[in-house]
CSV table of C-alpha atoms in Angstrom, one decimal:
chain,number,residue,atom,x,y,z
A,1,UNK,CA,100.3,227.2,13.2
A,2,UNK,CA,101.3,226.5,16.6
A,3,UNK,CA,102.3,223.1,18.0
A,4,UNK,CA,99.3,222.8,20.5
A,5,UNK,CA,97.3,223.2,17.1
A,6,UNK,CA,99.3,220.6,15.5
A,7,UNK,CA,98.4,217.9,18.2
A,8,UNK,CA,95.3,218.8,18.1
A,9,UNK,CA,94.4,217.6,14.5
A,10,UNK,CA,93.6,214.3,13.9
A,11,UNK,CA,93.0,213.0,17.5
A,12,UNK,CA,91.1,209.5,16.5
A,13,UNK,CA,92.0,205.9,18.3
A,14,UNK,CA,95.0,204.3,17.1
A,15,UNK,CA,94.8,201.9,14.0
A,16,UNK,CA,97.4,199.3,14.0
A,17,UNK,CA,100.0,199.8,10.8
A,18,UNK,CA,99.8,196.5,8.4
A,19,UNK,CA,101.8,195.9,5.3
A,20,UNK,CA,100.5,196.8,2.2
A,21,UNK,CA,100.4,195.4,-0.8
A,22,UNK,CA,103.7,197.1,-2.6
A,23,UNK,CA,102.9,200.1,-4.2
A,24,UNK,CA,99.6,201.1,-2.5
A,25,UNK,CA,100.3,203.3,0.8
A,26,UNK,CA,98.6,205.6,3.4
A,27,UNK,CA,99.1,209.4,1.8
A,28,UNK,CA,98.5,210.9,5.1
A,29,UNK,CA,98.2,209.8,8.6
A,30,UNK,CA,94.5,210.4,8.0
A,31,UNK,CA,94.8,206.7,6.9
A,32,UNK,CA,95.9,205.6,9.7
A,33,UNK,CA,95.0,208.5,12.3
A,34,UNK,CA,96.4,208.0,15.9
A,35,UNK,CA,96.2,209.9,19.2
A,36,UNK,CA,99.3,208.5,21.2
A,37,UNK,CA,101.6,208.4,24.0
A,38,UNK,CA,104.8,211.3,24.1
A,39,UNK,CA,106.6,212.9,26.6
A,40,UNK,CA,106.0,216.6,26.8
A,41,UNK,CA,108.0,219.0,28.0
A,42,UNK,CA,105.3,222.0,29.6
A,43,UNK,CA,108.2,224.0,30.7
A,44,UNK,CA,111.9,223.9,31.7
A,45,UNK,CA,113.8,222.7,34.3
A,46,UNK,CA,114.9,219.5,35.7
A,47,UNK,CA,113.7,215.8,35.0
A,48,UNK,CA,110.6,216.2,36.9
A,49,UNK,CA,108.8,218.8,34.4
A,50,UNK,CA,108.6,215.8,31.7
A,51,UNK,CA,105.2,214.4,31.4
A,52,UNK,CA,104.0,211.1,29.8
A,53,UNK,CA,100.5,212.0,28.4
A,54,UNK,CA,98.3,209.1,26.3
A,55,UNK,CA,96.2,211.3,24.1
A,56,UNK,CA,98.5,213.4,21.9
A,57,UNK,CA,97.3,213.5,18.7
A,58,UNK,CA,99.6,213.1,15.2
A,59,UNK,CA,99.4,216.1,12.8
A,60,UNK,CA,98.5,215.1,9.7
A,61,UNK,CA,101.3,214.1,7.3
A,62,UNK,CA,102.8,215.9,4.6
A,63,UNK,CA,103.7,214.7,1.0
A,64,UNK,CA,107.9,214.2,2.0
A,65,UNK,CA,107.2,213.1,5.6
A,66,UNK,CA,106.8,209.5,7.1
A,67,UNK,CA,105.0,207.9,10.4
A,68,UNK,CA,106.9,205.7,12.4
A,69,UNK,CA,105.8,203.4,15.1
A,70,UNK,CA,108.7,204.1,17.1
A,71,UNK,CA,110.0,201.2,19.2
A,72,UNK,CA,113.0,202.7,20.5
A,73,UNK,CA,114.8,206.5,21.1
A,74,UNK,CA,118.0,207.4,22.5
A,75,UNK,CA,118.5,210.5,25.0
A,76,UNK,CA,120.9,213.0,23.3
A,77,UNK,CA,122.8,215.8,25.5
A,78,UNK,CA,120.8,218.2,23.4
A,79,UNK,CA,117.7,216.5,25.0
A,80,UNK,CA,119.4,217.5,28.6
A,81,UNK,CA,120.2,221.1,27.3
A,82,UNK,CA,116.9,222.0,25.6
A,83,UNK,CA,115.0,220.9,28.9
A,84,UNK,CA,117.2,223.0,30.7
A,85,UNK,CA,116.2,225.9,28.7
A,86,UNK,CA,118.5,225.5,25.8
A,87,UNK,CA,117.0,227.1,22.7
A,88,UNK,CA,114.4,228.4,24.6
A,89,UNK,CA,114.1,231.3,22.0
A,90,UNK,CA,113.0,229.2,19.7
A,91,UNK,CA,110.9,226.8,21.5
A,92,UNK,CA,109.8,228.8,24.7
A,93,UNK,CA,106.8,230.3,22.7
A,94,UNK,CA,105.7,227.0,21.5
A,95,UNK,CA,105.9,225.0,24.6
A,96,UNK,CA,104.8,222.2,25.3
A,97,UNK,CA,106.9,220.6,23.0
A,98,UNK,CA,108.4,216.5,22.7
A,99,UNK,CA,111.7,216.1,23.0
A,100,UNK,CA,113.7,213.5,21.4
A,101,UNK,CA,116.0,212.9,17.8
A,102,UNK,CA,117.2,209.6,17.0
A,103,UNK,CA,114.5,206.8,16.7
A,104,UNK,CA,114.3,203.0,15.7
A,105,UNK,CA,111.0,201.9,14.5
A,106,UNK,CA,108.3,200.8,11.6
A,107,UNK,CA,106.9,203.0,9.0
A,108,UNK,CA,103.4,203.4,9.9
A,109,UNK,CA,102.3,205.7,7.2
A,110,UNK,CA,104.0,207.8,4.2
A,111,UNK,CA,103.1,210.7,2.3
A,112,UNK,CA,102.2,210.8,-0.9
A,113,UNK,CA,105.6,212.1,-2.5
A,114,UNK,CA,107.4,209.4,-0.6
A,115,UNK,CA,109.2,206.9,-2.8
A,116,UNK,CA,112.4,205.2,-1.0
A,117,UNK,CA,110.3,203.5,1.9
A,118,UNK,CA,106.8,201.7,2.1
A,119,UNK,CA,105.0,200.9,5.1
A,120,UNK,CA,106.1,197.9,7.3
A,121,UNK,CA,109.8,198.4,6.9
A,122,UNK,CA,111.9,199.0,9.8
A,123,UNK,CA,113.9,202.4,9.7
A,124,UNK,CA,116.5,204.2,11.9
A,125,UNK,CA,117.0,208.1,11.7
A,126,UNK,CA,116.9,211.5,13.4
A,127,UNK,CA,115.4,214.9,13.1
A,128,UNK,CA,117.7,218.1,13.0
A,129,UNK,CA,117.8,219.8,16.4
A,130,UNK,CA,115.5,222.6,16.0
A,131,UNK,CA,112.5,220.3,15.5
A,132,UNK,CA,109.7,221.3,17.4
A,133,UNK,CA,107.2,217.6,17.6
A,134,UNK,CA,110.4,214.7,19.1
A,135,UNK,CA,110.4,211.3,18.9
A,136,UNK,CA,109.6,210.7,22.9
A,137,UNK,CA,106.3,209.1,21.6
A,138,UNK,CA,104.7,206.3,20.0
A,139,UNK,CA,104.5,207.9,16.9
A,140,UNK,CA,107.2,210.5,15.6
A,141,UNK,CA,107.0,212.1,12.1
A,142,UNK,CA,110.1,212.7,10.2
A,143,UNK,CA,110.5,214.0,6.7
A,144,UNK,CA,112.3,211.1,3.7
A,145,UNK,CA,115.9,211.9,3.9
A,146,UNK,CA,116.1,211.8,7.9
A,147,UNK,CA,115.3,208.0,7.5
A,148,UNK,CA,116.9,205.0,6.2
A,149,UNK,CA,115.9,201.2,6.1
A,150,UNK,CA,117.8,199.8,9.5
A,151,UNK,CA,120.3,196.8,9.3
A,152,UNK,CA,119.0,193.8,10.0
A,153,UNK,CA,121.8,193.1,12.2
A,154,UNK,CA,120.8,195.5,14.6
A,155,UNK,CA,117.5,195.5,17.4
A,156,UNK,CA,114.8,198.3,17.9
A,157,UNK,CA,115.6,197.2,21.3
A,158,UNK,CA,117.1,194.3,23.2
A,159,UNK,CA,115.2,193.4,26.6
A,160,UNK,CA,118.1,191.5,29.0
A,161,UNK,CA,119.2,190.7,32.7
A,162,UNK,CA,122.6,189.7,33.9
A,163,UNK,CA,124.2,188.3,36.5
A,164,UNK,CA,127.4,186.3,37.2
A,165,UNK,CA,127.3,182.7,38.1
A,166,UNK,CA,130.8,182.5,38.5
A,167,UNK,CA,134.3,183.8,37.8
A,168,UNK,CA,133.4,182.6,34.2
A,169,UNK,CA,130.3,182.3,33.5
A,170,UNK,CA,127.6,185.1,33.2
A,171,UNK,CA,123.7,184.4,33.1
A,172,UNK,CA,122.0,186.6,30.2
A,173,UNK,CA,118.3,186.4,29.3
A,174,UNK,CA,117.8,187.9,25.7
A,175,UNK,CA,114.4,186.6,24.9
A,176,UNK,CA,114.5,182.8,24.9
A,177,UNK,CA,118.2,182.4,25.7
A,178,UNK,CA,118.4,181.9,29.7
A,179,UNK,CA,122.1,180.6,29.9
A,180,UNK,CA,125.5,181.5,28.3
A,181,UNK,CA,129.2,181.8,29.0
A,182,UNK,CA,131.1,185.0,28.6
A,183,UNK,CA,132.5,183.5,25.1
A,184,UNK,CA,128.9,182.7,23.8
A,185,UNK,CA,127.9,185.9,25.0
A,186,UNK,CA,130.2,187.8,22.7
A,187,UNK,CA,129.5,185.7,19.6
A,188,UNK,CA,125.3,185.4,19.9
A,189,UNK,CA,123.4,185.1,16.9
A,190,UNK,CA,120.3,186.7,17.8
A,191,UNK,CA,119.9,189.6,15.7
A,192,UNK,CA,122.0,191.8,18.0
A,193,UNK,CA,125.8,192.9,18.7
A,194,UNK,CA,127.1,192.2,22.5
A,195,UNK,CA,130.8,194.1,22.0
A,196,UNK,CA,132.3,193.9,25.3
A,197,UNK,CA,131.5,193.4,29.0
A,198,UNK,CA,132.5,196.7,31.3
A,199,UNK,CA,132.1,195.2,35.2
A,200,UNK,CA,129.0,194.3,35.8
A,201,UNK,CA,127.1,195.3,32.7
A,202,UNK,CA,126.6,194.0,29.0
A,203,UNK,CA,127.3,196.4,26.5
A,204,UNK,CA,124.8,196.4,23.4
A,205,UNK,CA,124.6,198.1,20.2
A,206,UNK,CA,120.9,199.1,19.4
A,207,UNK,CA,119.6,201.1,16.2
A,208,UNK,CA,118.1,203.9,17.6
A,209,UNK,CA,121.5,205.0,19.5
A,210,UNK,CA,123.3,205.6,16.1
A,211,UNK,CA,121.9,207.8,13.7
A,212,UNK,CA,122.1,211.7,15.4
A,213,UNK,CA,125.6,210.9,17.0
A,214,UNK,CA,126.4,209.6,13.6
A,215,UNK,CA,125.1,212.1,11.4
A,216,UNK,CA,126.7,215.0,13.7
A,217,UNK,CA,130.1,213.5,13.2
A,218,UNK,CA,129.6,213.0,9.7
A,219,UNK,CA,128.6,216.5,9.1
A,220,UNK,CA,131.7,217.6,10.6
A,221,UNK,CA,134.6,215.0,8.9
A,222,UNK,CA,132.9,214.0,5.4
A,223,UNK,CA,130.4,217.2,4.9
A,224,UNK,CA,132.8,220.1,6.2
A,225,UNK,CA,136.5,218.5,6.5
A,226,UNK,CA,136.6,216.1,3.2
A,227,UNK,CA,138.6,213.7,5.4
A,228,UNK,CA,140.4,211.4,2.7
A,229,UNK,CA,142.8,208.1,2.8
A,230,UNK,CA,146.0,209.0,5.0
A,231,UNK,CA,144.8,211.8,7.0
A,232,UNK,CA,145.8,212.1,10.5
A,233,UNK,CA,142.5,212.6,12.9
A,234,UNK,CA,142.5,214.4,16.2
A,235,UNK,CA,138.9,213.6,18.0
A,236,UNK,CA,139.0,216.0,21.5
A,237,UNK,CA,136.5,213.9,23.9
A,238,UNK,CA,136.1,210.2,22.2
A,239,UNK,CA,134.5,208.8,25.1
A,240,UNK,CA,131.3,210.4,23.8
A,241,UNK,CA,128.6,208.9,21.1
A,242,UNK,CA,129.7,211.5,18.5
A,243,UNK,CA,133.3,210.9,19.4
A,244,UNK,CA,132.9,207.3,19.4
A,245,UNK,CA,131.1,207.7,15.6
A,246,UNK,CA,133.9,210.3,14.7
A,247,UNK,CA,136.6,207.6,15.2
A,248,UNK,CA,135.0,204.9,13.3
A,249,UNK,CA,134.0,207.1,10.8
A,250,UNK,CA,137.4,208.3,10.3
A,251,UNK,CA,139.0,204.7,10.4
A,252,UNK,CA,136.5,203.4,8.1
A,253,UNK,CA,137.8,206.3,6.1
A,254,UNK,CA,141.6,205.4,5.9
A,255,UNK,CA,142.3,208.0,8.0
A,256,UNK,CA,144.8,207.6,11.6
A,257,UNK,CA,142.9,208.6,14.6
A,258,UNK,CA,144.1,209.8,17.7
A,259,UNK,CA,141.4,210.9,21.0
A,260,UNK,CA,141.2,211.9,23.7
A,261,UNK,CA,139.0,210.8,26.6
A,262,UNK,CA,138.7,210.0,30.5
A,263,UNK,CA,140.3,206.9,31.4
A,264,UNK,CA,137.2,204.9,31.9
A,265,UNK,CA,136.9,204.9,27.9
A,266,UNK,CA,140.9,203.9,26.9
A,267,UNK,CA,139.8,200.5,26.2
A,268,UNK,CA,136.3,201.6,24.4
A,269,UNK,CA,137.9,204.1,21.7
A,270,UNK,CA,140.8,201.4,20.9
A,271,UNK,CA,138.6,199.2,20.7
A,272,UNK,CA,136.9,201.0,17.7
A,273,UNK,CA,140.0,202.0,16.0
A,274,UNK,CA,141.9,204.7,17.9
A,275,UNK,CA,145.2,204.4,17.3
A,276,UNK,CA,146.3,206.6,20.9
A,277,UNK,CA,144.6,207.2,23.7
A,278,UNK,CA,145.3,210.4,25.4
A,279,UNK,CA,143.4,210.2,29.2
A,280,UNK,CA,142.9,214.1,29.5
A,281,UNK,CA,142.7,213.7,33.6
A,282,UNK,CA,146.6,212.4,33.6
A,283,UNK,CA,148.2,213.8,30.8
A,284,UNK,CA,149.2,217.2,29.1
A,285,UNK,CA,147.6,216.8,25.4
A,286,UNK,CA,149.9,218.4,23.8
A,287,UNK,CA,152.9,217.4,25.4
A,288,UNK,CA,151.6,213.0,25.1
A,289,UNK,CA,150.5,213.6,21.3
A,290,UNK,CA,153.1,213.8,18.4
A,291,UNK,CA,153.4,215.7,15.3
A,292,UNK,CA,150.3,217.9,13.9
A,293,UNK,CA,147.1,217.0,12.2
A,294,UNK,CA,145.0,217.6,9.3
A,295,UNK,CA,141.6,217.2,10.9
A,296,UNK,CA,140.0,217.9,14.7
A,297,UNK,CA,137.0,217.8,15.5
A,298,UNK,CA,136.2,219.3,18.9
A,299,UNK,CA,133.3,217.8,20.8
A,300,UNK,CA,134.0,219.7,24.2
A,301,UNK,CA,134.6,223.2,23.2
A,302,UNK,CA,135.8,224.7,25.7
A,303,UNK,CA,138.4,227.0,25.6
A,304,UNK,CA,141.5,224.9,26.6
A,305,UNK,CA,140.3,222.2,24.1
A,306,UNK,CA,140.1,224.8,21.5
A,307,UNK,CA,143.4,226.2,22.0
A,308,UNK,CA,145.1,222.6,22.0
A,309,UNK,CA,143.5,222.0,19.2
A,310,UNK,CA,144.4,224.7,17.1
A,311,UNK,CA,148.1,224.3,18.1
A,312,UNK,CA,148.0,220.8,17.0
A,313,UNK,CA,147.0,221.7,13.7
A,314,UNK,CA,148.8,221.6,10.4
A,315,UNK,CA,148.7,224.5,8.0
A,316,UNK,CA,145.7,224.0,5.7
A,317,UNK,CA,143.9,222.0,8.5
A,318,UNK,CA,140.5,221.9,9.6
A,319,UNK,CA,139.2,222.7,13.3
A,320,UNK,CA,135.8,221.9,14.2
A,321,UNK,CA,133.7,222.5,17.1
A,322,UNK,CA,130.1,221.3,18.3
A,323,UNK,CA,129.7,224.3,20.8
A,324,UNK,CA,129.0,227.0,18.5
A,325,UNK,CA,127.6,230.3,19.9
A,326,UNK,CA,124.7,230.9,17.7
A,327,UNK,CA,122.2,229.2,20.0
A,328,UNK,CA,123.4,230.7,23.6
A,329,UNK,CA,124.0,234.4,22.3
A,330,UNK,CA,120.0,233.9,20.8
A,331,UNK,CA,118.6,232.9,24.2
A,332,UNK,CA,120.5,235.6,25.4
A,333,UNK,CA,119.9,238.4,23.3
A,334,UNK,CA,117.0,237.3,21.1
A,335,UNK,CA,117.2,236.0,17.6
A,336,UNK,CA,117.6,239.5,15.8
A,337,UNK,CA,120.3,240.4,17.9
A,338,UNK,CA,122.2,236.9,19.1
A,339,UNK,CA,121.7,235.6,15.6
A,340,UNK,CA,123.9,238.2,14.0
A,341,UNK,CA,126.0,238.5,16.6
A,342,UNK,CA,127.3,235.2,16.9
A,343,UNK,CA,128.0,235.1,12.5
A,344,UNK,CA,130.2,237.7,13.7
A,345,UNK,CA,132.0,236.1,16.0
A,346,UNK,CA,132.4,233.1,13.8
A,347,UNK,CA,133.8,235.1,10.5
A,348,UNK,CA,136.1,236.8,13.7
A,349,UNK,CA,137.8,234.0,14.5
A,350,UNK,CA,137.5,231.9,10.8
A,351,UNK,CA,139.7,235.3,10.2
A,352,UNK,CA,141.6,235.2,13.0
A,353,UNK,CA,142.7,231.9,12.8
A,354,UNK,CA,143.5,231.9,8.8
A,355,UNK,CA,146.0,234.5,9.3
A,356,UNK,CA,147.6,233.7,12.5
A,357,UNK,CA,147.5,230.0,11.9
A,358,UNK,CA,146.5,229.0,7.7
A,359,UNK,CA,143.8,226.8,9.2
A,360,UNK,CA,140.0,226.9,8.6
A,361,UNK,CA,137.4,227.5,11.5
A,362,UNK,CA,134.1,226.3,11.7
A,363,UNK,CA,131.0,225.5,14.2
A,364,UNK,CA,129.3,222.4,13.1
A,365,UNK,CA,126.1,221.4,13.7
A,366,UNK,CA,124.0,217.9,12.8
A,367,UNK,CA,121.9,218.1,9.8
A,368,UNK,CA,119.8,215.9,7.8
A,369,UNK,CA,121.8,214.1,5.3
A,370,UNK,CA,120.6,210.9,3.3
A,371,UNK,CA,123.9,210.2,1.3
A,372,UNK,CA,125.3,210.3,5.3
A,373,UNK,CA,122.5,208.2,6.3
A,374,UNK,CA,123.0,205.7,4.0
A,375,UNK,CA,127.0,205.6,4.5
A,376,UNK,CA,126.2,205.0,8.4
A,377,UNK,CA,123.6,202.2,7.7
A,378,UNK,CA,126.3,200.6,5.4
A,379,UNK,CA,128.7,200.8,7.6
A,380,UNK,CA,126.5,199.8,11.0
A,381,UNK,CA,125.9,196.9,8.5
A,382,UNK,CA,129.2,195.5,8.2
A,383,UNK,CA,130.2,196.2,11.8
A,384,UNK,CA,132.4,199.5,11.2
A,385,UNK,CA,130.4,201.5,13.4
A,386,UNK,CA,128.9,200.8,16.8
A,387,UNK,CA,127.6,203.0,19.5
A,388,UNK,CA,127.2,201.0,22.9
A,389,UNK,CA,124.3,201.5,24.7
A,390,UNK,CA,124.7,200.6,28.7
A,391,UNK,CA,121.0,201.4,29.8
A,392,UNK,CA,117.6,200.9,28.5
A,393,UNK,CA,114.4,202.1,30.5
A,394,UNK,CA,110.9,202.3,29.4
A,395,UNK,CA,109.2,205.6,28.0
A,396,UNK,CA,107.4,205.9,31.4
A,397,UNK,CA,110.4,206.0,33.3
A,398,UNK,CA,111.7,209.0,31.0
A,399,UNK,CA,112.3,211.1,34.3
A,400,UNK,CA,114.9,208.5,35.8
A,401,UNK,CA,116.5,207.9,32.0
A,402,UNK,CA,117.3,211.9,32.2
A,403,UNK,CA,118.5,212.0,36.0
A,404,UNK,CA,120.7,208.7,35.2
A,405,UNK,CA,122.1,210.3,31.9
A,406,UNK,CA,122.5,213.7,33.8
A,407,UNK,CA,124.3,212.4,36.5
A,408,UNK,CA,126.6,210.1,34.0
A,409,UNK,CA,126.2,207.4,36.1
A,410,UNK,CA,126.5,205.2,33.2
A,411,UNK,CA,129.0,205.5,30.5
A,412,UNK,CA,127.6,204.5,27.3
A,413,UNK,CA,123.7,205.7,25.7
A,414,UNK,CA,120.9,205.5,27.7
A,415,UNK,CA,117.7,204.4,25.6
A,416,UNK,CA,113.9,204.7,26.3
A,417,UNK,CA,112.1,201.5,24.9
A,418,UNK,CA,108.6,202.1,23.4
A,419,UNK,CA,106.6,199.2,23.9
């Protein structure tokens, strides 16, 4: 069934979501049937082919899969790449599609196999990066396991302006709050974390930055690595959300971290637990780092990265990379062709890389994971793992949230707020 068939069923006015009584629930969105607001992307290209359209209707749910009111999504690089074109062997024939991954919201509806969340509860999570329908939209479907119950310590969204009223003092308006220092600033009690001030900007941890960054890193360090108590961590590019999650989650793990990142982000990654700092722009990696480790996870991939960090590797160690090949060599050559093409070049260099240097080799990739998901929500809980987010526009400016992320004109996550 194609995705323009999907949308298509079900298109009735929205009905509002309401707690129910525990134990009595919607089994499909025909309960609770909505035509809503998304983002579609017709065809490829640059920030000006995403369209906000009101009347895109909800496919109807099935038994594993849960309806969230979504309140708030993040912008991923793979959102960038697959509106560039990325994937397009996969999604070209289904276009439109809605971008999107991570999402903070309410459970609007559940299906009827659902057990673990009821409707009403606020949940964080992310679809795996080949799903077609995103969470650009007012209502995102996502199956059980790519959802958990979201801390309470942490916002859908928080709404604030800033501005300094002196060398000391800095005006924030977070809801009610019109006036604090910078000292009551970082310690507010209003459901929210404020971790650090960067210039002229308030950085803020929201829900729906966490969970695909999170899970990606987690894949790669608890999933395919094992990382255990005492390891030594190498994260190549820490600056980034992923690299940012990898560190924490590697601390948290009793592991010694050392990244690398542009100088803008020395303070951020020590700040999480980074033992050293490497700025890649001044330094020779190899040359400022000492001694070899057991674990590096590669979030660049390019080919000087991957060379330094398979040198830097003890025997019996793990390399991992999140540019893989098996996406680009199908868009270039077609699934039956790129697909087995790029498992050959994988067990080439797994191969290649046992024998010339004892260590494993691996792409890795973000997948669905609820014993991860529930690890990152205990540990966003206690305040062992935070992903700053430095802009937050509304879903109908979606086009300048992609040109400002493109253009890295901030550091930190850029989030769309669905209001």
């Amino acid at each position: 069934m194609g995705i323009a068939t999907l949308w298509r069923l079900g298109g009735r006015g929205i009905v509002a979501a309401r707690r129910l009584p525990l134990g009595l629930r919607p089994a499909s969105t025909s309960a609770s049937a909505t035509s809503c607001r998304a983002v579609l992307l017709p065809r490829f290209g640059g920030p000006e082919v995403l369209e906000v359209r009101s009347d895109v209707a909800v496919p109807d749910l099935k038994p594993r899969e849960v309806l969230v009111r979504a309140r708030a999504v993040s912008i991923n690089p793979l959102d960038l790449r697959m509106r560039c074109g990325y994937g397009r062997c996969i999604f070209e024939p289904l276009l439109p599609i809605i971008l999107g991954r991570d999402i903070s919201g309410e459970v609007a509806a559940v299906g009827a196999s659902v057990s673990s969340l009821d409707v009403g509860q606020e949940v964080f999570g992310a679809l795996h990066p080949t799903a077609v329908r995103g969470t650009y939209a007012d209502y995102a479907i996502l199956s059980e396991d790519e959802l958990t119950v979201k801390p309470a310590s942490i916002t859908h969204v928080v709404n604030f302006v800033y501005g300094f009223l002196s060398s000391n003092v800095i005006f924030v308006k977070t809801d009610s709050r019109l006036l604090y220092s910078k000292s009551d600033v970082n310690n507010l009690e209003s459901n929210r974390l404020v971790d650090s001030f960067f210039e002229d900007f308030v950085i803020v941890q929201e829900a729906s930055a966490i969970p695909f960054a999170a899970l990606t890193a987690w894949r790669a360090l608890k999933s395919t690595a094992r990382i255990t108590d005492g390891q030594r961590v190498l994260v190549i590019g820490g600056g980034g959300a992923v690299g940012l999650a990898a560190i924490q989650i590697a601390v948290a793990a009793g592991c010694s971290v050392s990244t690398t990142c542009g100088s803008q982000s020395i303070d951020r990654v020590l700040s999480v637990g980074a033992e050293q700092a490497i700025d890649y722009t001044a330094e020779d990696i190899e040359n400022a780092i000492k001694g070899q480790f057991d674990v590096v996870l590669d979030t660049i991939g390019a080919p000087e990265t991957e060379k330094t960090g398979i040198n830097l590797l003890r025997k019996g160690g793990h390399y991992m990379t999140l540019q893989g090949e098996a996406a680009s060599l199908a868009d270039r050559y077609g699934l039956p062709i790129g697909l087995p093409a790029a498992t050959a070049i994988l067990l080439k260099k797994q191969l290649q890389y046992r024998y010339s240097h004892g260590i494993d080799y691996w792409w890795t990739y973000m997948r669905a994971d609820a014993e991860g998901l529930h690890e990152i929500r205990r540990l966003s809980t206690a305040g062992m793992l935070k992903i700053p987010v430095d802009k937050v526009f509304p879903i109908a400016e979606v086009q300048k949230a992609h040109e400002v992320k493109q253009k890295r004109r901030v550091p930190g996550k850029v989030v769309l707020e669905v209001a």
